[in-house]
């Protein structure tokens, strides 16, 4: 009330406040014998210099590798799609055939889950589907799969077609996501 009386005395009617919703998000690993691949795409501008990135984790949380790739000029949506395609092809090359893809793009997740694959990658996706024994998808907020977000941003700084493969965890990646730890999203 004291604050209100001071505001009234100075003729201040009200202060606009932008309300923020805070969501608690929890990172979970996947089922036994399945590799978790957290994928993300990034674009500096839309369209702009784009890249994709992904981080592969074991079902116990171990770091299995990461990749950043340059896509050239593309939209954010295309970068998200290419992150999933490149992650699937990489899993096959590494002979991981039971995969859970974790993405922050609901649009890409819905498209691939429902079989409405973008025309430009449909043949690549069909080749991935034939090779993988089991595929699952899950939506994760960017705040939960932040390591993939860092890789995608690194990819957007690379030239088109340039790929950086990190078999050992490097310092720039920082701490990885921890299971059952709370992360917060501000909407």
mmCIF file of C-alpha atoms in Angstrom:
data_model
loop_
_atom_site.group_PDB
_atom_site.id
_atom_site.type_symbol
_atom_site.label_atom_id
_atom_site.label_comp_id
_atom_site.label_asym_id
_atom_site.label_seq_id
_atom_site.Cartn_x
_atom_site.Cartn_y
_atom_site.Cartn_z
ATOM 1 C CA UNK A 1 0.000 0.000 0.000
ATOM 2 C CA UNK A 2 2.879 2.337 0.772
ATOM 3 C CA UNK A 3 4.226 1.937 -2.789
ATOM 4 C CA UNK A 4 0.752 2.596 -4.166
ATOM 5 C CA UNK A 5 0.388 5.807 -2.166
ATOM 6 C CA UNK A 6 3.747 7.088 -3.458
ATOM 7 C CA UNK A 7 2.811 6.242 -7.050
ATOM 8 C CA UNK A 8 -0.514 8.049 -6.619
ATOM 9 C CA UNK A 9 1.235 11.099 -5.130
ATOM 10 C CA UNK A 10 3.458 11.387 -8.216
ATOM 11 C CA UNK A 11 0.608 10.741 -10.619
ATOM 12 C CA UNK A 12 1.867 7.365 -11.772
ATOM 13 C CA UNK A 13 -1.128 5.335 -12.793
ATOM 14 C CA UNK A 14 0.410 1.927 -13.257
ATOM 15 C CA UNK A 15 3.422 0.101 -14.451
ATOM 16 C CA UNK A 16 3.045 -2.359 -17.305
ATOM 17 C CA UNK A 17 4.367 -5.746 -16.397
ATOM 18 C CA UNK A 18 5.108 -8.513 -18.849
ATOM 19 C CA UNK A 19 4.151 -11.752 -17.212
ATOM 20 C CA UNK A 20 6.430 -14.690 -17.687
ATOM 21 C CA UNK A 21 5.454 -18.295 -17.278
ATOM 22 C CA UNK A 22 8.156 -20.503 -15.849
ATOM 23 C CA UNK A 23 8.042 -24.172 -16.828
ATOM 24 C CA UNK A 24 10.090 -26.768 -15.044
ATOM 25 C CA UNK A 25 11.546 -29.306 -17.485
ATOM 26 C CA UNK A 26 13.295 -32.528 -16.538
ATOM 27 C CA UNK A 27 15.800 -34.370 -18.729
ATOM 28 C CA UNK A 28 15.341 -38.143 -18.954
ATOM 29 C CA UNK A 29 17.440 -40.752 -20.657
ATOM 30 C CA UNK A 30 15.854 -43.331 -22.906
ATOM 31 C CA UNK A 31 15.275 -47.057 -22.666
ATOM 32 C CA UNK A 32 17.960 -49.695 -22.373
ATOM 33 C CA UNK A 33 19.864 -50.587 -25.567
ATOM 34 C CA UNK A 34 18.840 -47.402 -27.317
ATOM 35 C CA UNK A 35 21.099 -44.489 -28.241
ATOM 36 C CA UNK A 36 19.786 -40.992 -27.559
ATOM 37 C CA UNK A 37 20.625 -38.439 -30.231
ATOM 38 C CA UNK A 38 19.750 -34.852 -29.328
ATOM 39 C CA UNK A 39 19.411 -32.909 -32.609
ATOM 40 C CA UNK A 40 19.092 -29.216 -33.355
ATOM 41 C CA UNK A 41 19.364 -26.792 -36.234
ATOM 42 C CA UNK A 42 20.353 -23.126 -36.158
ATOM 43 C CA UNK A 43 20.266 -20.237 -38.573
ATOM 44 C CA UNK A 44 21.854 -16.790 -38.284
ATOM 45 C CA UNK A 45 18.934 -15.009 -39.880
ATOM 46 C CA UNK A 46 15.954 -16.698 -41.469
ATOM 47 C CA UNK A 47 17.158 -17.511 -44.074
ATOM 48 C CA UNK A 48 20.785 -17.133 -43.174
ATOM 49 C CA UNK A 49 23.981 -19.013 -42.513
ATOM 50 C CA UNK A 50 22.717 -22.314 -41.132
ATOM 51 C CA UNK A 51 24.048 -25.363 -39.430
ATOM 52 C CA UNK A 52 22.991 -28.510 -37.715
ATOM 53 C CA UNK A 53 24.339 -30.329 -34.731
ATOM 54 C CA UNK A 54 23.693 -33.337 -32.602
ATOM 55 C CA UNK A 55 25.059 -35.047 -29.527
ATOM 56 C CA UNK A 56 24.897 -38.792 -29.061
ATOM 57 C CA UNK A 57 24.449 -40.218 -25.543
ATOM 58 C CA UNK A 58 24.247 -43.747 -24.162
ATOM 59 C CA UNK A 59 21.274 -44.873 -22.094
ATOM 60 C CA UNK A 60 23.398 -44.392 -18.964
ATOM 61 C CA UNK A 61 24.269 -40.808 -19.910
ATOM 62 C CA UNK A 62 27.724 -41.368 -21.327
ATOM 63 C CA UNK A 63 28.995 -39.070 -24.057
ATOM 64 C CA UNK A 64 29.339 -41.013 -27.333
ATOM 65 C CA UNK A 65 30.183 -38.171 -29.700
ATOM 66 C CA UNK A 66 28.968 -34.964 -31.299
ATOM 67 C CA UNK A 67 28.820 -33.453 -34.767
ATOM 68 C CA UNK A 68 28.449 -29.913 -36.119
ATOM 69 C CA UNK A 69 27.792 -29.359 -39.806
ATOM 70 C CA UNK A 70 27.526 -26.307 -42.035
ATOM 71 C CA UNK A 71 24.485 -26.086 -44.327
ATOM 72 C CA UNK A 72 25.110 -22.806 -46.134
ATOM 73 C CA UNK A 73 22.165 -20.440 -46.503
ATOM 74 C CA UNK A 74 18.913 -22.017 -45.328
ATOM 75 C CA UNK A 75 15.923 -21.384 -43.107
ATOM 76 C CA UNK A 76 15.659 -22.423 -39.484
ATOM 77 C CA UNK A 77 13.121 -25.089 -40.430
ATOM 78 C CA UNK A 78 15.418 -26.657 -43.033
ATOM 79 C CA UNK A 79 18.274 -26.655 -40.501
ATOM 80 C CA UNK A 80 16.076 -28.580 -38.023
ATOM 81 C CA UNK A 81 15.139 -31.150 -40.699
ATOM 82 C CA UNK A 82 18.754 -31.587 -41.780
ATOM 83 C CA UNK A 83 19.861 -32.115 -38.168
ATOM 84 C CA UNK A 84 17.547 -35.123 -37.926
ATOM 85 C CA UNK A 85 18.588 -36.532 -41.316
ATOM 86 C CA UNK A 86 22.316 -36.130 -40.627
ATOM 87 C CA UNK A 87 21.936 -37.667 -37.157
ATOM 88 C CA UNK A 88 20.135 -40.681 -38.625
ATOM 89 C CA UNK A 89 22.780 -41.218 -41.294
ATOM 90 C CA UNK A 90 25.527 -40.858 -38.707
ATOM 91 C CA UNK A 91 23.869 -43.438 -36.423
ATOM 92 C CA UNK A 92 23.817 -45.925 -39.290
ATOM 93 C CA UNK A 93 27.491 -45.328 -40.127
ATOM 94 C CA UNK A 94 28.347 -45.922 -36.453
ATOM 95 C CA UNK A 95 26.139 -49.038 -36.450
ATOM 96 C CA UNK A 96 23.651 -47.822 -33.868
ATOM 97 C CA UNK A 97 20.352 -49.238 -35.038
ATOM 98 C CA UNK A 98 18.099 -48.535 -32.031
ATOM 99 C CA UNK A 99 17.765 -44.773 -31.796
ATOM 100 C CA UNK A 100 15.722 -42.203 -29.922
ATOM 101 C CA UNK A 101 15.816 -38.764 -31.554
ATOM 102 C CA UNK A 102 15.233 -35.814 -29.237
ATOM 103 C CA UNK A 103 14.313 -32.535 -30.972
ATOM 104 C CA UNK A 104 13.118 -29.112 -29.897
ATOM 105 C CA UNK A 105 11.133 -28.549 -33.121
ATOM 106 C CA UNK A 106 7.550 -29.746 -32.734
ATOM 107 C CA UNK A 107 6.921 -29.164 -36.455
ATOM 108 C CA UNK A 108 9.761 -31.473 -37.530
ATOM 109 C CA UNK A 109 8.802 -34.014 -34.905
ATOM 110 C CA UNK A 110 5.192 -34.106 -36.128
ATOM 111 C CA UNK A 111 6.217 -34.285 -39.777
ATOM 112 C CA UNK A 112 8.545 -37.246 -39.306
ATOM 113 C CA UNK A 113 6.253 -39.039 -36.820
ATOM 114 C CA UNK A 114 3.288 -38.808 -39.188
ATOM 115 C CA UNK A 115 5.230 -39.712 -42.342
ATOM 116 C CA UNK A 116 4.875 -36.236 -43.887
ATOM 117 C CA UNK A 117 8.544 -35.951 -44.726
ATOM 118 C CA UNK A 118 9.751 -32.841 -46.604
ATOM 119 C CA UNK A 119 10.207 -33.750 -50.276
ATOM 120 C CA UNK A 120 13.868 -32.767 -50.402
ATOM 121 C CA UNK A 121 14.911 -35.422 -47.853
ATOM 122 C CA UNK A 122 12.331 -38.167 -48.385
ATOM 123 C CA UNK A 123 14.742 -40.568 -50.124
ATOM 124 C CA UNK A 124 17.412 -40.067 -47.490
ATOM 125 C CA UNK A 125 14.838 -40.701 -44.756
ATOM 126 C CA UNK A 126 13.627 -43.883 -46.474
ATOM 127 C CA UNK A 127 17.211 -45.196 -46.520
ATOM 128 C CA UNK A 128 17.516 -44.416 -42.814
ATOM 129 C CA UNK A 129 14.213 -46.143 -42.022
ATOM 130 C CA UNK A 130 15.293 -49.329 -43.814
ATOM 131 C CA UNK A 131 18.526 -49.589 -41.794
ATOM 132 C CA UNK A 132 17.333 -48.651 -38.305
ATOM 133 C CA UNK A 133 15.661 -51.407 -36.266
ATOM 134 C CA UNK A 134 13.785 -49.090 -33.924
ATOM 135 C CA UNK A 135 13.198 -45.351 -34.003
ATOM 136 C CA UNK A 136 11.474 -43.222 -31.428
ATOM 137 C CA UNK A 137 11.023 -39.476 -31.223
ATOM 138 C CA UNK A 138 10.556 -37.170 -28.301
ATOM 139 C CA UNK A 139 10.103 -33.459 -27.971
ATOM 140 C CA UNK A 140 12.504 -31.660 -25.642
ATOM 141 C CA UNK A 141 12.733 -27.958 -25.047
ATOM 142 C CA UNK A 142 15.945 -26.192 -26.049
ATOM 143 C CA UNK A 143 16.639 -25.621 -22.367
ATOM 144 C CA UNK A 144 16.855 -29.404 -21.908
ATOM 145 C CA UNK A 145 18.976 -30.281 -24.963
ATOM 146 C CA UNK A 146 21.321 -27.330 -24.737
ATOM 147 C CA UNK A 147 24.361 -29.339 -25.857
ATOM 148 C CA UNK A 148 22.751 -29.972 -29.275
ATOM 149 C CA UNK A 149 21.870 -26.272 -29.481
ATOM 150 C CA UNK A 150 25.564 -25.398 -28.965
ATOM 151 C CA UNK A 151 26.583 -27.834 -31.699
ATOM 152 C CA UNK A 152 24.029 -26.395 -34.140
ATOM 153 C CA UNK A 153 25.245 -22.851 -33.482
ATOM 154 C CA UNK A 154 28.807 -24.028 -34.067
ATOM 155 C CA UNK A 155 27.624 -25.603 -37.336
ATOM 156 C CA UNK A 156 26.120 -22.311 -38.514
ATOM 157 C CA UNK A 157 29.639 -20.831 -38.438
ATOM 158 C CA UNK A 158 30.974 -23.553 -40.758
ATOM 159 C CA UNK A 159 31.030 -23.465 -44.553
ATOM 160 C CA UNK A 160 28.413 -25.471 -46.447
ATOM 161 C CA UNK A 161 29.370 -29.140 -46.358
ATOM 162 C CA UNK A 162 32.018 -28.670 -43.683
ATOM 163 C CA UNK A 163 31.598 -31.147 -40.814
ATOM 164 C CA UNK A 164 33.317 -31.239 -37.440
ATOM 165 C CA UNK A 165 33.199 -34.586 -35.611
ATOM 166 C CA UNK A 166 33.995 -34.686 -31.907
ATOM 167 C CA UNK A 167 34.564 -38.223 -30.641
ATOM 168 C CA UNK A 168 35.818 -36.913 -27.319
ATOM 169 C CA UNK A 169 33.996 -34.282 -25.306
ATOM 170 C CA UNK A 170 35.654 -30.903 -25.727
ATOM 171 C CA UNK A 171 35.617 -27.975 -23.322
ATOM 172 C CA UNK A 172 33.406 -25.682 -25.408
ATOM 173 C CA UNK A 173 30.513 -28.094 -24.972
ATOM 174 C CA UNK A 174 30.554 -27.530 -21.217
ATOM 175 C CA UNK A 175 28.426 -29.603 -18.884
ATOM 176 C CA UNK A 176 26.050 -32.080 -20.460
ATOM 177 C CA UNK A 177 22.420 -32.533 -19.548
ATOM 178 C CA UNK A 178 21.869 -34.493 -16.334
ATOM 179 C CA UNK A 179 19.057 -36.953 -15.790
ATOM 180 C CA UNK A 180 16.335 -35.923 -13.319
ATOM 181 C CA UNK A 181 17.804 -32.430 -12.988
ATOM 182 C CA UNK A 182 15.374 -29.556 -13.253
ATOM 183 C CA UNK A 183 15.854 -27.056 -16.061
ATOM 184 C CA UNK A 184 13.650 -24.010 -16.463
ATOM 185 C CA UNK A 185 11.972 -22.538 -19.517
ATOM 186 C CA UNK A 186 10.737 -18.938 -19.473
ATOM 187 C CA UNK A 187 7.806 -18.390 -21.845
#
